[in-house]
PDB file of C-alpha atoms and ligand atoms in Angstrom:
ATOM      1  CA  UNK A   1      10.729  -5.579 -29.191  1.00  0.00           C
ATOM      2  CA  UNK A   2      12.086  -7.180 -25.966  1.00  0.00           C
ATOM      3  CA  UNK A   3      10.891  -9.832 -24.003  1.00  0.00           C
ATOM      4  CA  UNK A   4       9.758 -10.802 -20.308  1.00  0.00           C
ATOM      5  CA  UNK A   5      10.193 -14.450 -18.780  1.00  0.00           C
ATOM      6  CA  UNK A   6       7.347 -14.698 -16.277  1.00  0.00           C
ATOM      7  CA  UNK A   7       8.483 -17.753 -13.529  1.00  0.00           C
ATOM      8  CA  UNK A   8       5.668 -19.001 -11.399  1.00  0.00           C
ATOM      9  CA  UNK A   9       6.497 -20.196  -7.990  1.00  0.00           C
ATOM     10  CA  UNK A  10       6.567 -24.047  -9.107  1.00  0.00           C
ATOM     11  CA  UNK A  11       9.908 -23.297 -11.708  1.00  0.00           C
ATOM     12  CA  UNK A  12       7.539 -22.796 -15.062  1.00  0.00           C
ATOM     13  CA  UNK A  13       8.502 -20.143 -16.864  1.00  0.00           C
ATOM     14  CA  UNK A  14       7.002 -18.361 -20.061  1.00  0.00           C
ATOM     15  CA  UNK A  15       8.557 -15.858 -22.474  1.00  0.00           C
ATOM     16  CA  UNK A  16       6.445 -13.309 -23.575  1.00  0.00           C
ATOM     17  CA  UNK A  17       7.159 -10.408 -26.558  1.00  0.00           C
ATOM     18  CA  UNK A  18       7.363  -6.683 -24.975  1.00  0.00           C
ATOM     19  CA  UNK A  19       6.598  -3.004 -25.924  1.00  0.00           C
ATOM     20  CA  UNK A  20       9.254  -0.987 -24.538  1.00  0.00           C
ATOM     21  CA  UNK A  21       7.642   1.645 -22.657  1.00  0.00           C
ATOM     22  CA  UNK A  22       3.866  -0.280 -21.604  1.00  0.00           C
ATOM     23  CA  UNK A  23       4.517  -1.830 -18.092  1.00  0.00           C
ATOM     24  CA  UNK A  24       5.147  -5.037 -16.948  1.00  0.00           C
ATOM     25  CA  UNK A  25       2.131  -5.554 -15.628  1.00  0.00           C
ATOM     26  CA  UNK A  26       0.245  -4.986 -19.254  1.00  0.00           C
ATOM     27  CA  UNK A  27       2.829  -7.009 -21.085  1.00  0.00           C
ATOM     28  CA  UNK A  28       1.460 -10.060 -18.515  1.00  0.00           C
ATOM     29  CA  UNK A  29      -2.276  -8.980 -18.606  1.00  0.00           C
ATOM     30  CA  UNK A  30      -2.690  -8.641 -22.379  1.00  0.00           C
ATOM     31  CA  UNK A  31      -0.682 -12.091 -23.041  1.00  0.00           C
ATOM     32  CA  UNK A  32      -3.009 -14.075 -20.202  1.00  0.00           C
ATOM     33  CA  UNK A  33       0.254 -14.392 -17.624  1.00  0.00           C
ATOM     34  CA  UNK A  34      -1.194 -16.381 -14.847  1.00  0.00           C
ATOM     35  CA  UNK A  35      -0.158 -15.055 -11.371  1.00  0.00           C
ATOM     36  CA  UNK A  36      -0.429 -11.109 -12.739  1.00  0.00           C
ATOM     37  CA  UNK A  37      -4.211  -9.898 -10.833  1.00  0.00           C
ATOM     38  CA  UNK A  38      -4.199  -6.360 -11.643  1.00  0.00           C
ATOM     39  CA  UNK A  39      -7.208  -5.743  -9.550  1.00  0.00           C
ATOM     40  CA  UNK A  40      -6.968  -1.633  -9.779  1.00  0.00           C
ATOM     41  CA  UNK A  41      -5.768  -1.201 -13.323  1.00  0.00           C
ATOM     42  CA  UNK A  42      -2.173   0.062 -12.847  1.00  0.00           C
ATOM     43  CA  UNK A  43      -3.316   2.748 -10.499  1.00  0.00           C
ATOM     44  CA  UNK A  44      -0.893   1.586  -7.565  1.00  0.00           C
ATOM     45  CA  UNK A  45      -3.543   0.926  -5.166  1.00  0.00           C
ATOM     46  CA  UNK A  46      -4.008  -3.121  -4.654  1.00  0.00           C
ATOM     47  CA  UNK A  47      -0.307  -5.006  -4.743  1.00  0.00           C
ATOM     48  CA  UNK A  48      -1.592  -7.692  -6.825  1.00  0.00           C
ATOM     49  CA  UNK A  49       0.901  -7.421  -9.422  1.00  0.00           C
ATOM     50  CA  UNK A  50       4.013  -8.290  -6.862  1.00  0.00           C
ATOM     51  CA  UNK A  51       6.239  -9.696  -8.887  1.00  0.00           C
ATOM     52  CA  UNK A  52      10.288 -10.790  -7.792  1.00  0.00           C
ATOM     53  CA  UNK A  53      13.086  -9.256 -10.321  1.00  0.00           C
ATOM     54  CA  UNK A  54      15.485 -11.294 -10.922  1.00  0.00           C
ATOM     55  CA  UNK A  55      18.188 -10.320  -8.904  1.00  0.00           C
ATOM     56  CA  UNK A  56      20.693  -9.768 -11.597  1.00  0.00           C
ATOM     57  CA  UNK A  57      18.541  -7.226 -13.007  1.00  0.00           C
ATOM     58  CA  UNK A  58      17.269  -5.207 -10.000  1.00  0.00           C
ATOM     59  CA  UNK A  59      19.752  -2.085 -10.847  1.00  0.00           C
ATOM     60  CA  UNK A  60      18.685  -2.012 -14.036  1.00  0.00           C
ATOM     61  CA  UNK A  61      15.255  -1.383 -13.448  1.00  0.00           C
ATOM     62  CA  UNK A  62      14.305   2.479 -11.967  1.00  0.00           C
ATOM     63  CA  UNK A  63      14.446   2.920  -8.199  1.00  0.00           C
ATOM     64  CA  UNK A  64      10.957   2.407  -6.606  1.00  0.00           C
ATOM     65  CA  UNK A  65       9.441   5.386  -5.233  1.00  0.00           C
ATOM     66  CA  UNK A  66       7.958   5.942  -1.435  1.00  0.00           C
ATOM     67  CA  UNK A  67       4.384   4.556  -2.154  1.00  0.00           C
ATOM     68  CA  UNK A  68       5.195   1.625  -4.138  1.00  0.00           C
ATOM     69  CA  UNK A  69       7.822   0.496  -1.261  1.00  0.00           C
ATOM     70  CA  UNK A  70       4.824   1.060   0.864  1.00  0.00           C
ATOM     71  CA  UNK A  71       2.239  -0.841  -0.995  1.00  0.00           C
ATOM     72  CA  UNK A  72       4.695  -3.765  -1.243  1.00  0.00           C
ATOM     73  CA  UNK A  73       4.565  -4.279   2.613  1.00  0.00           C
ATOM     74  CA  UNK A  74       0.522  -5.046   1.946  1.00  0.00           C
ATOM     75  CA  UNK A  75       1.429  -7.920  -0.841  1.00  0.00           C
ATOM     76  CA  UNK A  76      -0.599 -11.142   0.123  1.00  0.00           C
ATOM     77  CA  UNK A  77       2.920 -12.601  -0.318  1.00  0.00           C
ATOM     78  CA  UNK A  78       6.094 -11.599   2.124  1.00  0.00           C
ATOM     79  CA  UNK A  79       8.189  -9.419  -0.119  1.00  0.00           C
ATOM     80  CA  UNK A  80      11.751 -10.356  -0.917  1.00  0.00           C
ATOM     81  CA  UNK A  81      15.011  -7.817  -1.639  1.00  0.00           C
ATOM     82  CA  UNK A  82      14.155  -7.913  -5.112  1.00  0.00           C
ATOM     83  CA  UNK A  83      10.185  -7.083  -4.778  1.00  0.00           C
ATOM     84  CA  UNK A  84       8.572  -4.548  -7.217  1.00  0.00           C
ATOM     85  CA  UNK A  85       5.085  -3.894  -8.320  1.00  0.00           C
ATOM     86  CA  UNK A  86       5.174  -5.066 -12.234  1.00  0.00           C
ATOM     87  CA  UNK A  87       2.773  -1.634 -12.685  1.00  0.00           C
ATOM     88  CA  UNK A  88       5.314   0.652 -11.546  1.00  0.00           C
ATOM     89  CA  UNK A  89       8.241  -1.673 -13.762  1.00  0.00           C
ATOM     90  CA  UNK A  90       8.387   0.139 -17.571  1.00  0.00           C
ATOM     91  CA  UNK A  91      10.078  -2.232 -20.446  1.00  0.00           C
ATOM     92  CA  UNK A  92      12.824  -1.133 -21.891  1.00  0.00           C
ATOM     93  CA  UNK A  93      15.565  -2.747 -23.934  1.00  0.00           C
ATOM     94  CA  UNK A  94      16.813  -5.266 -21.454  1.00  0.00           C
ATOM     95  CA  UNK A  95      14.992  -8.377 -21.950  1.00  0.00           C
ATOM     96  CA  UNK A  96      13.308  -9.026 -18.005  1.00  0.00           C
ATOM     97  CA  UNK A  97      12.761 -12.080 -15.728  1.00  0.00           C
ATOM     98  CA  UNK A  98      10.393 -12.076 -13.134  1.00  0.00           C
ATOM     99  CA  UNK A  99       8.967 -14.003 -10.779  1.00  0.00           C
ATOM    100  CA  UNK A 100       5.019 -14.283 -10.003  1.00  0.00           C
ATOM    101  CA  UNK A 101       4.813 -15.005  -6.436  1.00  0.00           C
ATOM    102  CA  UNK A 102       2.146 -18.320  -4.899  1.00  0.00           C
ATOM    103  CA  UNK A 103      -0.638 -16.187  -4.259  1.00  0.00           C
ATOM    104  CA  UNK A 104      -1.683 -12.064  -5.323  1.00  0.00           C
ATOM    105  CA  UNK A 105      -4.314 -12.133  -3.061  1.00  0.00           C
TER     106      UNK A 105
HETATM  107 FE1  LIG B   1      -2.567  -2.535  -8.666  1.00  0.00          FE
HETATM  108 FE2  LIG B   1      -0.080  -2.682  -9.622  1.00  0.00          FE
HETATM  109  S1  LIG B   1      -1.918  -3.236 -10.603  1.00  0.00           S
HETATM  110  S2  LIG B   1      -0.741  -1.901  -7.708  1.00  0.00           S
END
């Protein structure tokens, strides 16, 4: 079991207990993370789940493919260097923190 700090944009954070191998998105949506939307289900087709790695962990994480680098540019807020769709993010045995950005949609 690892675990994922979710940070809203205001500075509050919450720790949350992780399966390794469901996604970051489902580790937020099944513990009630605010700031997660989900709209499509994981299906890479919405952006809502834009979350910000923090940048000390961005290499750990597997390299984002062509169409999540191209969904991210259709995020309702301006992606950063450390951007990533938490759908497309798999936990693994690095406990992860994250940033939700202000707004999903
Ligand atoms: Fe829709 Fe991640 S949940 S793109």
């Amino acid at each position: 079991m690892t675990s994922i700090t979710f940070t809203d944009h205001l500075g509050e954070s919450r720790v949350v207990a992780a399966n390794p191998g469901d996604t970051v998105m489902e580790t937020a949506v099944r513990h009630g993370v605010p700031g997660i939307v989900a709209e499509c289900g994981g299906s890479l087709s919405c952006a809502t789940c834009h979350v910000i790695v923090d940048p000390a962990q961005a290499d750990l994480l597997d390299p984002m493919d062509d169409m999540e680098d191209e969904m991210l540019y259709g995020a309702a807020t301006e992606r950063s260097a450390t951007s990533r769709l938490s759908c497309q993010i798999r936990v693994g045995e690095v406990d992860l923190r994250v940033t939700t950005p202000e707004t999903q949609v």
